[in-house]
XYZ file of C-alpha atoms in Angstrom:
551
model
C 11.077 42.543 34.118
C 8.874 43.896 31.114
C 5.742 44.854 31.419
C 3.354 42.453 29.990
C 1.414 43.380 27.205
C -2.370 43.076 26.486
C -4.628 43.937 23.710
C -3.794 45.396 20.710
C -0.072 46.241 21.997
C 0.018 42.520 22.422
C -1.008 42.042 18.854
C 1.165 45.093 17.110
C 4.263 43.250 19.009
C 3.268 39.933 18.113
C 2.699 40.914 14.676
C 6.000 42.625 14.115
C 8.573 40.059 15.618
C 10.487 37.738 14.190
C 8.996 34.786 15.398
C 5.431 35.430 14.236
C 7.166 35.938 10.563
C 8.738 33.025 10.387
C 5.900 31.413 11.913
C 3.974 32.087 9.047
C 6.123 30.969 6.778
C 6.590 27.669 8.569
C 2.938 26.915 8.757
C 2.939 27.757 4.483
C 5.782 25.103 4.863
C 3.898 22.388 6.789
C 0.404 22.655 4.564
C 2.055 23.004 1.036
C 3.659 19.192 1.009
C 0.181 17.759 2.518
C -2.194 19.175 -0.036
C 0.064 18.287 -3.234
C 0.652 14.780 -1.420
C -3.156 13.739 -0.094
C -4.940 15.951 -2.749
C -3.473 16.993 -5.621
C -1.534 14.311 -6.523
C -4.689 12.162 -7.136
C -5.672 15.080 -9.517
C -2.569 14.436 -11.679
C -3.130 10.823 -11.931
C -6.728 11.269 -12.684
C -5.701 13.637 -15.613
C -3.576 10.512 -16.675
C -6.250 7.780 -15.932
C -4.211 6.010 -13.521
C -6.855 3.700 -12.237
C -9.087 4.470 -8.925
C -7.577 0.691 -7.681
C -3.758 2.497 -7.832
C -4.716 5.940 -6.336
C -6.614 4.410 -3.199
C -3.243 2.173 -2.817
C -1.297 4.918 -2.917
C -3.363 7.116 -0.510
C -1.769 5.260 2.236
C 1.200 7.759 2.331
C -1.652 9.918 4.227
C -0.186 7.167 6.558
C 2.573 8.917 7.620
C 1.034 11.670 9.094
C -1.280 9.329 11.465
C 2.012 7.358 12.679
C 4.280 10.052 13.115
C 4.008 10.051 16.669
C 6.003 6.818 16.336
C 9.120 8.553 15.362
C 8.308 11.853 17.565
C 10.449 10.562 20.498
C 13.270 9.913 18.366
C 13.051 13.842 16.110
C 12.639 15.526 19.776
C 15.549 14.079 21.583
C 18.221 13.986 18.562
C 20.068 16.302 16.126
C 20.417 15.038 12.592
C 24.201 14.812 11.418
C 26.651 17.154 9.706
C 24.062 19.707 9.924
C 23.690 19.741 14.311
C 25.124 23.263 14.444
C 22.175 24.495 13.135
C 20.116 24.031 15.978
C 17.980 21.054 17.502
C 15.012 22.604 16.122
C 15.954 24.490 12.977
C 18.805 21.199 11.934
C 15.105 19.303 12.029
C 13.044 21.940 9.688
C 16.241 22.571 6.958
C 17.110 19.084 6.181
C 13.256 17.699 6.278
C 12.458 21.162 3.886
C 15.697 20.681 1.363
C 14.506 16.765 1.166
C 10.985 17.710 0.567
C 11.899 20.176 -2.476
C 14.398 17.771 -4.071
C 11.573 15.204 -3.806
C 8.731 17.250 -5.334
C 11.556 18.020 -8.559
C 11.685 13.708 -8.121
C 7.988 14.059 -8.526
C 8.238 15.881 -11.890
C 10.735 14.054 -13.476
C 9.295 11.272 -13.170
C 6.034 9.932 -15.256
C 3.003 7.816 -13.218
C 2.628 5.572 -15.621
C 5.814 4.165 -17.005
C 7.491 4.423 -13.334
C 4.321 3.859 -10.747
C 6.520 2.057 -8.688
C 9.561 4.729 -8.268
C 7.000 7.422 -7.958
C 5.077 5.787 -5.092
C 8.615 5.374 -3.402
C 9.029 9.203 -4.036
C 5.306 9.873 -2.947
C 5.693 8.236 0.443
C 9.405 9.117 0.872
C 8.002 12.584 0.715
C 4.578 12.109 3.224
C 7.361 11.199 5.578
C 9.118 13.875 5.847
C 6.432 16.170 5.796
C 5.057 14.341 8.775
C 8.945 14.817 10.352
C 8.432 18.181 9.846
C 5.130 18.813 11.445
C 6.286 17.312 14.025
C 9.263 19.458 14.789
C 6.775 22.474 14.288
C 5.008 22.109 16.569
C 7.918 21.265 19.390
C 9.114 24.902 17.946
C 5.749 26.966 18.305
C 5.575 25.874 21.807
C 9.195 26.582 22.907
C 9.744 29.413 20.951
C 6.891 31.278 22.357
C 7.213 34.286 24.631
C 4.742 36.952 26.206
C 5.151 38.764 23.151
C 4.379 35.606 20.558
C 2.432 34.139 22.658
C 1.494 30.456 21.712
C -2.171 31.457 21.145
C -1.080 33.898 18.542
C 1.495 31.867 17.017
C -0.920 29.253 16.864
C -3.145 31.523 15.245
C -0.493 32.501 12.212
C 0.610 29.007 11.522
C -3.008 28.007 10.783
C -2.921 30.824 8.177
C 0.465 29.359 6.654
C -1.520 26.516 6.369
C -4.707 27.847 5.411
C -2.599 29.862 2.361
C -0.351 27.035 1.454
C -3.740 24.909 1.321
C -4.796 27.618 -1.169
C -1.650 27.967 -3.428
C -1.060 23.917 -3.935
C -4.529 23.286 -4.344
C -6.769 25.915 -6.338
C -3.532 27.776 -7.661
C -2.232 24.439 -8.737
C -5.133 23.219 -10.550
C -5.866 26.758 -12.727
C -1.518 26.621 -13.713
C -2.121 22.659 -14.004
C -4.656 23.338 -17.032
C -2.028 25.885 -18.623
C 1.819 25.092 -17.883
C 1.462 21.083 -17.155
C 2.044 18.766 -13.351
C 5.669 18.415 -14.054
C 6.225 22.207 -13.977
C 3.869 22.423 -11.091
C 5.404 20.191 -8.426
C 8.915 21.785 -10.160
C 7.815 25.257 -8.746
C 6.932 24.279 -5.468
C 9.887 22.457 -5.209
C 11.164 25.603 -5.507
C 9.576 27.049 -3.324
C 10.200 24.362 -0.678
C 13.970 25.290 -0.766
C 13.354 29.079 -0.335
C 11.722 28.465 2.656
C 14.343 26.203 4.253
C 16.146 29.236 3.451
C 13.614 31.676 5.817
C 14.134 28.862 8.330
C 17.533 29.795 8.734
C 16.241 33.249 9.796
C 14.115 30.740 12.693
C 15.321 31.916 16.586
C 16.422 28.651 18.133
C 14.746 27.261 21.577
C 16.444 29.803 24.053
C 16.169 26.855 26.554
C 18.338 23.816 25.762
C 17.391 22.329 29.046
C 13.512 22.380 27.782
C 13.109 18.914 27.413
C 14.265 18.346 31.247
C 11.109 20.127 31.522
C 8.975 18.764 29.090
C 5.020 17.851 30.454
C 5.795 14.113 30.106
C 9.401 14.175 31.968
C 7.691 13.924 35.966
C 5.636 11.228 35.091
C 6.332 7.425 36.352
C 7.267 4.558 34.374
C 7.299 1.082 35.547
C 10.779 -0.733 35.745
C 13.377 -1.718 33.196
C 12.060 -5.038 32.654
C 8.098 -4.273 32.121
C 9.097 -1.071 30.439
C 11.290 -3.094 28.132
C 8.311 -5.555 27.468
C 5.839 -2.874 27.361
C 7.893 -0.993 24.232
C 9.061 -4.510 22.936
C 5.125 -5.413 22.157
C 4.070 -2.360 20.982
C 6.943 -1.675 18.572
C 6.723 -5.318 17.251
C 2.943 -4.451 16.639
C 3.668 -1.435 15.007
C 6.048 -2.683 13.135
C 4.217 -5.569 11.561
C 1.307 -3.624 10.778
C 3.504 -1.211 8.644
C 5.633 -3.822 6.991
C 1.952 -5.969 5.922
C 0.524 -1.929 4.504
C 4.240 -1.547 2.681
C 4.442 -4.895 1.296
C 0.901 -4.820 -0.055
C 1.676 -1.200 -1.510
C 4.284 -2.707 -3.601
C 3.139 -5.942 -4.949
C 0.058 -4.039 -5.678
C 1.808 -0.787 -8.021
C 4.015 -3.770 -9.042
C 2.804 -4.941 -12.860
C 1.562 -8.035 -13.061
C 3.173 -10.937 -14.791
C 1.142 -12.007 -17.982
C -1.491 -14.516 -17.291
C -1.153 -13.735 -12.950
C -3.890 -12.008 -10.880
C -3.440 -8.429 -9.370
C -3.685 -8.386 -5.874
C -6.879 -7.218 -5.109
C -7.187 -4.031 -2.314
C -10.837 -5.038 -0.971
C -10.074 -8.844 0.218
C -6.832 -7.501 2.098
C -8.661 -5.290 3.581
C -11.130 -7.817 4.212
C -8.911 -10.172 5.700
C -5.831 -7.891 6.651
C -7.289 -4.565 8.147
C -8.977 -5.834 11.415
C -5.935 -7.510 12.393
C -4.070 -3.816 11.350
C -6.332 -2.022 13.903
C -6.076 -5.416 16.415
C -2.254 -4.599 15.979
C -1.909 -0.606 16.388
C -4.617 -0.062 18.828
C -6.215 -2.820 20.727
C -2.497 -4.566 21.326
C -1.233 -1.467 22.377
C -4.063 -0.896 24.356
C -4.341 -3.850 26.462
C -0.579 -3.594 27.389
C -0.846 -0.058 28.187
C -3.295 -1.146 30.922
C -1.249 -4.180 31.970
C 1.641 -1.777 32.323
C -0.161 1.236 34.438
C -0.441 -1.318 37.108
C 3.474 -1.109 37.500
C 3.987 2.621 36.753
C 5.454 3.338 40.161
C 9.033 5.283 39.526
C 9.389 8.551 38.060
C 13.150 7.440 37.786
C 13.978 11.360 36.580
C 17.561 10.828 37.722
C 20.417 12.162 34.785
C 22.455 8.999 36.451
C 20.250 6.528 34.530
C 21.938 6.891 31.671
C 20.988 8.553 28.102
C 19.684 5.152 26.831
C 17.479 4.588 30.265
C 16.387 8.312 29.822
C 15.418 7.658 26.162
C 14.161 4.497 26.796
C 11.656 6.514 29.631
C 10.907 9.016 27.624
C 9.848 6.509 24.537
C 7.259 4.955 27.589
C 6.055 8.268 27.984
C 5.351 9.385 24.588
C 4.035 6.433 23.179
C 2.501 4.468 26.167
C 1.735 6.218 29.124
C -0.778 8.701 27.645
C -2.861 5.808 26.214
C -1.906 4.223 29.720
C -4.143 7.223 31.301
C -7.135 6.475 29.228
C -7.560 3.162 30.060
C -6.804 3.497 33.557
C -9.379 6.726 34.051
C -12.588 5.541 31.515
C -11.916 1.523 32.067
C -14.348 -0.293 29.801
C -15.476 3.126 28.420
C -12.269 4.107 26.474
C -12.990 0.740 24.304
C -16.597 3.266 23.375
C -14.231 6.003 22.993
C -11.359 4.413 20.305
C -14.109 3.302 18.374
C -16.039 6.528 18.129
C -12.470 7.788 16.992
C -12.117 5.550 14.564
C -14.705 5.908 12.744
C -16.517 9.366 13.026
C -14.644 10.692 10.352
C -15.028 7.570 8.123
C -17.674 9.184 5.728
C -15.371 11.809 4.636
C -11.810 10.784 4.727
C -12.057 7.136 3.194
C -13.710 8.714 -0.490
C -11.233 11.988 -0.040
C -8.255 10.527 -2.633
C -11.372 10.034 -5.393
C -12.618 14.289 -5.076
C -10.596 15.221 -8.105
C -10.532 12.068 -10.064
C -14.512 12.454 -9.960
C -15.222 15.734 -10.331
C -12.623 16.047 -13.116
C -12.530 12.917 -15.025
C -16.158 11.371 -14.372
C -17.926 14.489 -14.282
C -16.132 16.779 -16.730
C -15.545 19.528 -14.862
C -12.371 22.079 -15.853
C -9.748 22.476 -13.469
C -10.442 26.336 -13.056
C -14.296 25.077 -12.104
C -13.351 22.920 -9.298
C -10.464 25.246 -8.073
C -13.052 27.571 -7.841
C -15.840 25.783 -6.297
C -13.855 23.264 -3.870
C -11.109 25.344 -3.088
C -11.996 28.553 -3.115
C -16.048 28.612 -2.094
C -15.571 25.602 -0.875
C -13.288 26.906 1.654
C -16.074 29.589 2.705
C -18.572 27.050 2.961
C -15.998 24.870 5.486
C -16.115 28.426 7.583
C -20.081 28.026 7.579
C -19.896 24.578 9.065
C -17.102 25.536 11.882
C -19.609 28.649 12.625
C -22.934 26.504 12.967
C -20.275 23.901 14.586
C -19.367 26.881 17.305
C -23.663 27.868 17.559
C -24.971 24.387 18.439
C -22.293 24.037 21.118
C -23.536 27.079 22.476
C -27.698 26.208 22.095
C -27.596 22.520 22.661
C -23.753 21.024 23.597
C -21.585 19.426 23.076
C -22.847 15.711 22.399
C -25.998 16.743 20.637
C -23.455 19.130 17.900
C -21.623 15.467 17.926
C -24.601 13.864 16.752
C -25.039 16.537 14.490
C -21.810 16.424 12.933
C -22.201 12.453 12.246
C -25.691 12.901 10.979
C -24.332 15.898 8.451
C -21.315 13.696 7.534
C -23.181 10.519 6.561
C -26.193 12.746 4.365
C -23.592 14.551 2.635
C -22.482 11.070 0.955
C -25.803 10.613 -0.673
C -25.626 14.272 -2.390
C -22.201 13.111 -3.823
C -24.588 9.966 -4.792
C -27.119 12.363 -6.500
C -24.973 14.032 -7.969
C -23.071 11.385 -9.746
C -26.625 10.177 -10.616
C -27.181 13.215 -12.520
C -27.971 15.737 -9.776
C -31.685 15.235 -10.294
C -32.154 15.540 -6.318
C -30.204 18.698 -6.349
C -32.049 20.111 -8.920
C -35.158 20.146 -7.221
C -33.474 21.420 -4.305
C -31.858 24.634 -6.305
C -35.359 24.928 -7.989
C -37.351 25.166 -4.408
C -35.054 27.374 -2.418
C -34.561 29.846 -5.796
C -30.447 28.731 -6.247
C -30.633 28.160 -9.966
C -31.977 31.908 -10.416
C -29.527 33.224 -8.136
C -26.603 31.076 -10.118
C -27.942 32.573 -12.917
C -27.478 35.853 -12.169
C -23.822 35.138 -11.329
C -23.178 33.861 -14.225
C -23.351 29.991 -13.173
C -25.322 27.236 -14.991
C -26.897 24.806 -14.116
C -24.455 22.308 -13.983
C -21.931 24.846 -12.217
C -25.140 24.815 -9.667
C -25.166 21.444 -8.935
C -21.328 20.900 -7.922
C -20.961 23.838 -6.044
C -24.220 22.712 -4.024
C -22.333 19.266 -3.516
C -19.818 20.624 -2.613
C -21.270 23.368 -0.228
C -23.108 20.131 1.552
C -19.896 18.775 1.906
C -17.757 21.094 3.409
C -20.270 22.625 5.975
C -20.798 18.887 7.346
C -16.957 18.520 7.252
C -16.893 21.771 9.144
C -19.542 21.084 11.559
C -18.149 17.405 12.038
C -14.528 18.582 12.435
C -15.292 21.421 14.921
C -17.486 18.614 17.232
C -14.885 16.005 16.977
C -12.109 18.501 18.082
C -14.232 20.123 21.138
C -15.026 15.726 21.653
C -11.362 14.966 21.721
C -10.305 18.071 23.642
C -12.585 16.964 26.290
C -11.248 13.500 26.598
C -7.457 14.542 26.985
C -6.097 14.860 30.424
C -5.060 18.194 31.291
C -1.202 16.313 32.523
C -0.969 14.607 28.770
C -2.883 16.757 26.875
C -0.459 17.396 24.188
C 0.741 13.861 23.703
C -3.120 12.117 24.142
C -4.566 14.660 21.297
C -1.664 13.855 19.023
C -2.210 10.069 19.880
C -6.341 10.083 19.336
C -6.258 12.748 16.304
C -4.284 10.165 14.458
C -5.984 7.170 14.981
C -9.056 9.253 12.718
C -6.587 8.346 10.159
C -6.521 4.905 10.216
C -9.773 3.012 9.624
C -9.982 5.783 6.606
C -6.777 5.462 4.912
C -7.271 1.293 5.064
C -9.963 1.446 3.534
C -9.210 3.467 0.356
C -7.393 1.401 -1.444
C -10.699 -1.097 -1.357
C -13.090 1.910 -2.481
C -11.056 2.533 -5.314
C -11.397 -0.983 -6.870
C -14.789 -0.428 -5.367
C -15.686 2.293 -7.717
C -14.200 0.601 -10.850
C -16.433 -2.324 -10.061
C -19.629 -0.458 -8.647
C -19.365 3.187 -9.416
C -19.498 5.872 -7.757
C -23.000 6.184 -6.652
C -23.041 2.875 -4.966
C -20.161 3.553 -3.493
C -21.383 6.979 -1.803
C -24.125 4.742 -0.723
C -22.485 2.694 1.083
C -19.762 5.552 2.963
C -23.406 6.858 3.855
C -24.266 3.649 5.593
C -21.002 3.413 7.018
C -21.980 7.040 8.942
C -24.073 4.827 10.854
C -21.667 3.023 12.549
C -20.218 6.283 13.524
C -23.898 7.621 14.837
C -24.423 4.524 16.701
C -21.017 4.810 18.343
C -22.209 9.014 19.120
C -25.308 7.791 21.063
C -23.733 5.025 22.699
C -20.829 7.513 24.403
C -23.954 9.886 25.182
C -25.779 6.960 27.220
C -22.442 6.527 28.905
C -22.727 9.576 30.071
C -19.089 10.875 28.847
C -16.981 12.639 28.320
C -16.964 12.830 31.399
C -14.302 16.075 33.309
C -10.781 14.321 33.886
C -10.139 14.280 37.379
C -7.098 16.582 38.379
C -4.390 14.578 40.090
C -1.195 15.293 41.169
C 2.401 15.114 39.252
C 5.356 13.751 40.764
C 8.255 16.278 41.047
C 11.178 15.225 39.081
């Protein structure tokens, strides 16, 4: 056997396999689709004045990435056709990168605001199988790893794919934007998306194909056919409602209006619609993952089930059981704990489609100004907020940086509120602490001040927020499920958000901005409420260690 490495032998191997290259170029892979889908996209229909009502209905392809754990079982356990031979992994990561670049070339050739309706299809066609893709990343980073790559390290490089991918379709797009035109833009990255299903092919397969025999899930019980078929049956018909009501709405709202008829309007469905949406994907599949715990009894691991029993377990498993553990370990708590999920990121995420729209067609800005000061010192200030994130975990803990984070989140909404006011708050504030001078000398003015204070506000509450909720989440998981149950509770942060977009976008229209930040600022409270509530509780509280079946 080899002799393990450690240090910086550990690093120089890491850094000069195989693995950790294409690594690198799979994270660039996985972030490039998500920032021209969630971000810039609403940037190129700003540029066009497609209306704020249209881009917050269309923000729901940022959908796809909070239900892809819906279609998880199904990517992990099959091979797609005609291209099998490639690999269960790397058949995955080809076809969903070859679709992805002939959709971003669908993307340019087609204009917003003749074809709305063919470029949403594209749009969420697209979200789709970028959220296919993430998924099968991160099955590969965790098989593929070795004592060499470890998974630590690997992790490590595909957050820097990401990171530069985040860079390159976000501040690189905007500055080319401004000087060769969208269409060319999403052209080259389309592009680009094809070379890298290329580098893919260089991608070592699993060396295991027996690893999903051992997958964390595989030793765990289910109950029997019947209540597992009832269990799956309720939860899928859920599911599937909620998506058809979001994807009906979608259309018959980017569908033009006959003359003299009413537009659907965004805010009273998701008046009416979205607590039934959240009833339907979370508190449904709640309540029948604690009805079916009670029956969880066989581990039923035996091949002689059959491949449709063994998929049919393994679909419990994923989707289920790890909500199943939740409700069984915090009882009346993990009701506190949903909702805190649901709704600490509110502030940020629901207003997120409207960044570029505001900064560049409200407030005038240039596309090379905002590159620079949201995605480029923006990005720095986001650093800022993760570091104070990491010191207040290490001075006060964990729920106090919680409370932090909310608090931070909710007060950065009323400097967006200023500053779409004017900026007369942050004035004063650059005037008192000397940041006008020091602007000055850099070449700024004044108005370059303001945003990039906004914006610095912003991101180091996002940063802050983000680095709390993660260490929250992480220490709700059980250690057994921890995999599945992060995947399961990151996503729901998605939801309440992305329902409520379309609604602040016909908001804004009606209201304006500044109201609007108002009120994402009072909907922070919620969130703090929720933050104070889990403290009294007393959670998280350690999950208790128990014992896995054997297969």
């Amino acid at each position: 056997m080899a002799e393990k490495l450690t240090g910086l032998a550990l690093a120089r191997a890491a850094l000069t396999s195989r693995k950790t290259a294409v690594m690198l170029a799979l994270g660039f892979a996985s972030g490039l689709p998500f920032v021209l889908l969630i971000g810039t996209l609403n940037a190129w229909l700003g540029e066009l004045k497609v209306s704020l009502a249209t881009i917050g209905v269309l923000s729901w392809i940022g959908l796809a990435y909070a239900f892809k754990f819906l279609w998880s079982p199904v990517v992990d356990r099959t091979r797609p056709p005609l291209i099998a031979r490639f690999g269960r992994r790397r058949s995955w990561l080809v076809l969903c990168q070859v679709v992805l670049g002939l959709l971003l070339w669908g993307l340019a050739a087609t204009d917003p605001i003749a074809a709305i309706g063919s470029f949403a299809v594209l749009a969420v066609t697209a979200a789709f199988f970028s959220a296919t893709q993430d998924v099968v990343i991160d099955a590969w980073r965790i098989e593929i790893a070795d004592e060499r790559a470890t998974v630590e390290i690997l992790s490590a490089i595909y957050q820097l794919g990401n990171r530069i991918a985040a860079l390159a379709g976000g501040a690189l797009a905007l500055v080319l934007a401004a000087r060769l035109g969208w269409p060319a833009i999403y052209t080259g990255f389309g592009v680009v998306m094809l070379a890298l299903a290329a580098v893919t092919m260089l991608a070592p397969e699993a060396p295991d194909p027996e690893a999903d025999a051992r997958a964390p899930l595989e030793g765990h019980a289910v109950p029997d056919r019947r209540r597992r078929a009832i269990a799956l049956g309720v939860v899928a018909v859920c599911w599937g409602w909620a998506i058809l009501m979001l994807a009906r709405f979608m259309v018959s709202a980017l569908t033009p209006a006959a003359p003299g008829a009413t537009a659907p309007s965004a805010g009273d469905f998701t008046k009416f619609w979205g607590p039934w949406i959240v009833v339907a994907t979370v508190v449904v599949p709640a309540l029948v993952s604690a009805w079916a715990n009670g029956f969880a009894s066989a581990v039923r691991g035996d091949p002689s089930i059959g491949a449709a029993g063994r998929a049919a377990d393994h679909c419990y498993r994923a989707l289920i059981l790890p909500l199943s553990e939740i409700v069984s370990r915090l009882r009346w708590g993990a009701a506190v704990v949903v909702a805190l999920i649901l709704a600490y990121r509110i502030c940020d995420s629901i207003w997120a489609p409207f960044a570029f729209p505001f900064y560049l067609d409200f407030l005038g800005y240039t596309n090379d100004e905002v590159a620079f000061a949201s995605k480029l010192f923006g990005v720095l200030m986001t650093i800022v907020g993760v570091a104070l994130g990491g010191f207040l975990f290490a001075t006060l803990g964990r729920m106090p940086t919680l409370l932090a984070g909310a608090v931070a989140a909710a007060a950065s909404n009323l400097l967006y509120a200023d500053l779409a006011l004017g900026g007369a708050g942050i004035d004063v504030f650059a005037g008192l602490f000397g940041l006008d001078r020091l602007g000055a000398l850099s070449g700024a003015d004044a108005r370059m001040v303001r945003l990039m204070i906004a914006i610095s506000g912003e991101n180091i509450a996002g940063g802050l927020a983000g680095a709390a909720f993660v260490a929250y989440i992480s220490s709700i998981v059980s250690k057994h499920y921890s995999a599945v149950q992060y995947a399961l509770l990151s996503s729901l942060t998605f939801l309440v958000g992305a329902l409520g977009r379309a609604a602040m976008g016909e908001a804004i229209e009606q209201v304006g901005y500044a109201s609007v930040f108002r009120f994402t600022a009072a909907l922070g409270l919620v969130a703090i409420g929720l933050v104070l509530l889990e403290w009294w509780r007393g959670a998280p509280r350690e999950p208790a260690e128990r014992s896995v079946p054997a297969v």
